[in-house]
PDB file of C-alpha atoms in Angstrom:
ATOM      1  CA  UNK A   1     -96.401 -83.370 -86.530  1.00  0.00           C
ATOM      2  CA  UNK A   2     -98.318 -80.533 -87.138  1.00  0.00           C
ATOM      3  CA  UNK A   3    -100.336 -80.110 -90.434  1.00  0.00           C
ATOM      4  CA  UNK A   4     -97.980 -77.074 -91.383  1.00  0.00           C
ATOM      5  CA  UNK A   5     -94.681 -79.474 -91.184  1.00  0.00           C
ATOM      6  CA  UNK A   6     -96.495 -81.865 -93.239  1.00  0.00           C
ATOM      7  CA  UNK A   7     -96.618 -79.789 -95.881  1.00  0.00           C
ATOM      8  CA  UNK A   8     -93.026 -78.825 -95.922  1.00  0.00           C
ATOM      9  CA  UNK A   9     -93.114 -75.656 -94.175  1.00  0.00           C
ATOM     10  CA  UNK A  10     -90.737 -74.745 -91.567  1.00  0.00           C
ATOM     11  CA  UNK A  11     -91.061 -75.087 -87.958  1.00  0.00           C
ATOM     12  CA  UNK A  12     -92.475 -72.455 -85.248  1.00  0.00           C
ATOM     13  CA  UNK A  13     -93.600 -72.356 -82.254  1.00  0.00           C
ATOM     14  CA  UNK A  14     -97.458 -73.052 -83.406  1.00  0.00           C
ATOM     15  CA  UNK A  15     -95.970 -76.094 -84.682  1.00  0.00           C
ATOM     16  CA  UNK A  16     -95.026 -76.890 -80.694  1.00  0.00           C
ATOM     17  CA  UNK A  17     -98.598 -75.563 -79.502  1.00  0.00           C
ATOM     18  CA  UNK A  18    -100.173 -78.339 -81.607  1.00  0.00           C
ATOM     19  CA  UNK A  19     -97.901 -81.122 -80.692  1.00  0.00           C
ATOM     20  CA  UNK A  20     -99.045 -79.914 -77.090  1.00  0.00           C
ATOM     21  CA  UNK A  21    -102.167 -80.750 -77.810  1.00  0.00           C
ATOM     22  CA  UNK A  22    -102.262 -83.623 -79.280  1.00  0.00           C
ATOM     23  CA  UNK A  23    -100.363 -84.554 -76.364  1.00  0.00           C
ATOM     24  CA  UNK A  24    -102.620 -83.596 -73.849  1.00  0.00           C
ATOM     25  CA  UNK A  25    -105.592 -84.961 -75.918  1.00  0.00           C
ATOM     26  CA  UNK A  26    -104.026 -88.282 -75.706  1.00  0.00           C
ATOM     27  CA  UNK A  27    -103.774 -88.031 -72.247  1.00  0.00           C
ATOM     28  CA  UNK A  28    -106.547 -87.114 -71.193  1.00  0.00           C
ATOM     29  CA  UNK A  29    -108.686 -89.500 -73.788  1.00  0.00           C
ATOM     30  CA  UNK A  30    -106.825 -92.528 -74.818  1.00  0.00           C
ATOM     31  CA  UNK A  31    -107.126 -91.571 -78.230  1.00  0.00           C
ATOM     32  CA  UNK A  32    -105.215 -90.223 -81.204  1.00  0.00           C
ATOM     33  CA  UNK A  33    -106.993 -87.354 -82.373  1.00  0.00           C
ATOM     34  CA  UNK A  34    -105.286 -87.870 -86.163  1.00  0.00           C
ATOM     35  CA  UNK A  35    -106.781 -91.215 -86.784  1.00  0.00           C
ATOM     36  CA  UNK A  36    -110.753 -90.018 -86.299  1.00  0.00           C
ATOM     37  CA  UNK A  37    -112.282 -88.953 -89.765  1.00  0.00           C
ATOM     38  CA  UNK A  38    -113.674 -85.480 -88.731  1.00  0.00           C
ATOM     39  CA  UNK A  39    -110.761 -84.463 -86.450  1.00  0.00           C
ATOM     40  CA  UNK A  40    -112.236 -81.411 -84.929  1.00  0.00           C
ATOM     41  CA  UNK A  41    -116.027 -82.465 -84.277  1.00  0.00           C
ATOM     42  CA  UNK A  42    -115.476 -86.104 -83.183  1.00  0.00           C
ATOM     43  CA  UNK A  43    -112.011 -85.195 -81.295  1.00  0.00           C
ATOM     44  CA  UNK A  44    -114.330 -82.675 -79.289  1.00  0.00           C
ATOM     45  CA  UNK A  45    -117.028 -85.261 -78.400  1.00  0.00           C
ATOM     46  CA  UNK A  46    -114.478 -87.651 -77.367  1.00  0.00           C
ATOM     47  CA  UNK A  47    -112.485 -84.910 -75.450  1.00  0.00           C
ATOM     48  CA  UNK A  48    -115.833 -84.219 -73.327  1.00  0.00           C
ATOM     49  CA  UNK A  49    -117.720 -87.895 -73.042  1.00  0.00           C
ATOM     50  CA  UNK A  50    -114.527 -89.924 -72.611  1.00  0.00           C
ATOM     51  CA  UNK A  51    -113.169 -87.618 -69.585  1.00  0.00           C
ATOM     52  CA  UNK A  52    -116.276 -85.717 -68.380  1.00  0.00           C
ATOM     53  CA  UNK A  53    -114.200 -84.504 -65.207  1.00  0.00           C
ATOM     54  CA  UNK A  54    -112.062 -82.281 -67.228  1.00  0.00           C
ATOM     55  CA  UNK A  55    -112.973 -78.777 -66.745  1.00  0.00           C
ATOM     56  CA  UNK A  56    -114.850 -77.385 -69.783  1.00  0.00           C
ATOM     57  CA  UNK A  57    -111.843 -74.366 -70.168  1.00  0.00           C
ATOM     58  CA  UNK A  58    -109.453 -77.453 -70.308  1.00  0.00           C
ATOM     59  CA  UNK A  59    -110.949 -79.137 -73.140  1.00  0.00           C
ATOM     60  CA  UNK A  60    -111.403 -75.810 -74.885  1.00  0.00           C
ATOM     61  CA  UNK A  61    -107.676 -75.721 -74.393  1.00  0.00           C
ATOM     62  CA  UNK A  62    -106.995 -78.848 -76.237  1.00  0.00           C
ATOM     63  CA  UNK A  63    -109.106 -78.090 -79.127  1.00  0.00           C
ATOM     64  CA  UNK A  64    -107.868 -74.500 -79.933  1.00  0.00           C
ATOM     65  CA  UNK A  65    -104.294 -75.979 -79.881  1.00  0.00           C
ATOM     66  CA  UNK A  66    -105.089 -79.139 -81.678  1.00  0.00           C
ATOM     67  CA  UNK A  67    -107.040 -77.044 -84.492  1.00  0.00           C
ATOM     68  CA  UNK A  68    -105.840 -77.612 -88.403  1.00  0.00           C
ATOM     69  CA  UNK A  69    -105.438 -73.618 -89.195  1.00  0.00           C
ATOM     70  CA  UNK A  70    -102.807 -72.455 -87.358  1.00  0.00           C
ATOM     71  CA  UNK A  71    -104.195 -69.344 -87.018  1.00  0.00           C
ATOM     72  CA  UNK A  72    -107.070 -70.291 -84.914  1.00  0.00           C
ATOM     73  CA  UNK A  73    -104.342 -72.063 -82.132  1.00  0.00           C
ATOM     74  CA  UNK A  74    -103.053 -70.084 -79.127  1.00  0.00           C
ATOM     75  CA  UNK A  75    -100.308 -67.937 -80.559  1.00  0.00           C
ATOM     76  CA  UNK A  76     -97.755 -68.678 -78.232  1.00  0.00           C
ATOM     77  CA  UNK A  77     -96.928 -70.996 -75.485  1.00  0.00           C
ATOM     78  CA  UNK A  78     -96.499 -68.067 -73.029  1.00  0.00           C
ATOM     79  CA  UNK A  79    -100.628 -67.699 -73.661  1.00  0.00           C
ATOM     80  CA  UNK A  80    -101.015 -72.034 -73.326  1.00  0.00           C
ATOM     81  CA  UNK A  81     -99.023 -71.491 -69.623  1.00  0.00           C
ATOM     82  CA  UNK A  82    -100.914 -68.634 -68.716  1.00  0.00           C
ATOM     83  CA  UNK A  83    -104.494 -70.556 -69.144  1.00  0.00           C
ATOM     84  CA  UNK A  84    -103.483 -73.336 -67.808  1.00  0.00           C
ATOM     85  CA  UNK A  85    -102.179 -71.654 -64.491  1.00  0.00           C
ATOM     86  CA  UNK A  86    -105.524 -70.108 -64.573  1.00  0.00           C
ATOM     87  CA  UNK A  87    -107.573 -73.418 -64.635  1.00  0.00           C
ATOM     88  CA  UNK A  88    -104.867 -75.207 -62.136  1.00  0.00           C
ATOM     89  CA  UNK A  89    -106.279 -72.151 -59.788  1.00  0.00           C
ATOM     90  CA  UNK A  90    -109.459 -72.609 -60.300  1.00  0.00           C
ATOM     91  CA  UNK A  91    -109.110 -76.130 -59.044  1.00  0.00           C
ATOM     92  CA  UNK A  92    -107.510 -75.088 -56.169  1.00  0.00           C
ATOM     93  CA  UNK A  93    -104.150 -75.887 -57.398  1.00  0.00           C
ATOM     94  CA  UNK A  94    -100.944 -73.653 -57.225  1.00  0.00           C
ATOM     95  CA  UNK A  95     -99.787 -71.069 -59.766  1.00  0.00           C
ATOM     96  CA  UNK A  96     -96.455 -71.990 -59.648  1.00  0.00           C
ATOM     97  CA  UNK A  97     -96.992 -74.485 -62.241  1.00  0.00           C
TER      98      UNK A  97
END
């Protein structure tokens, strides 16, 4: 739940973004970003040491959606597709993702 809910405030599509990423951050670490004491330095670290073969735009990815102010996350999941079609092709992958 995002940091917004918590609070009482009603739900939008930010809210979605960060649940994405704590998603993906989980997947891609092990790790539950909310239970480290300084989420956004120490969830970075972990995002880059614990899965090195992540591309660096991937883990940038995670962290924007992941961050506290909502205002600093990807405004809209149209914008979280559309990067992550770009990385897939990057790797080689397809863009019909």
């Amino acid at each position: 739940m995002s940091p917004q809910r918590r609070l009482g405030a009603s739900p939008t599509e930010l809210d979605d973004i960060y649940s994405l990423g704590i998603t993906l951050y989980s997947l891609a670490t092990g790790f539950d970003p909310h239970v480290l004491p300084d989420q956004d330095r120490i969830a970075e670290i972990l995002v880059n040491v614990l899965n090195p073969y992540l591309p660096a735009r991937f883990s940038e990815l995670v962290m924007k959606c992941i961050k506290v102010n909502c205002d600093e996350r990807p405004q809209s999941a149209q914008q979280v597709m559309r990067t992550l079609k770009e990385i897939s092709a990057q790797l080689g992958g397809t863009q019909d993702v």
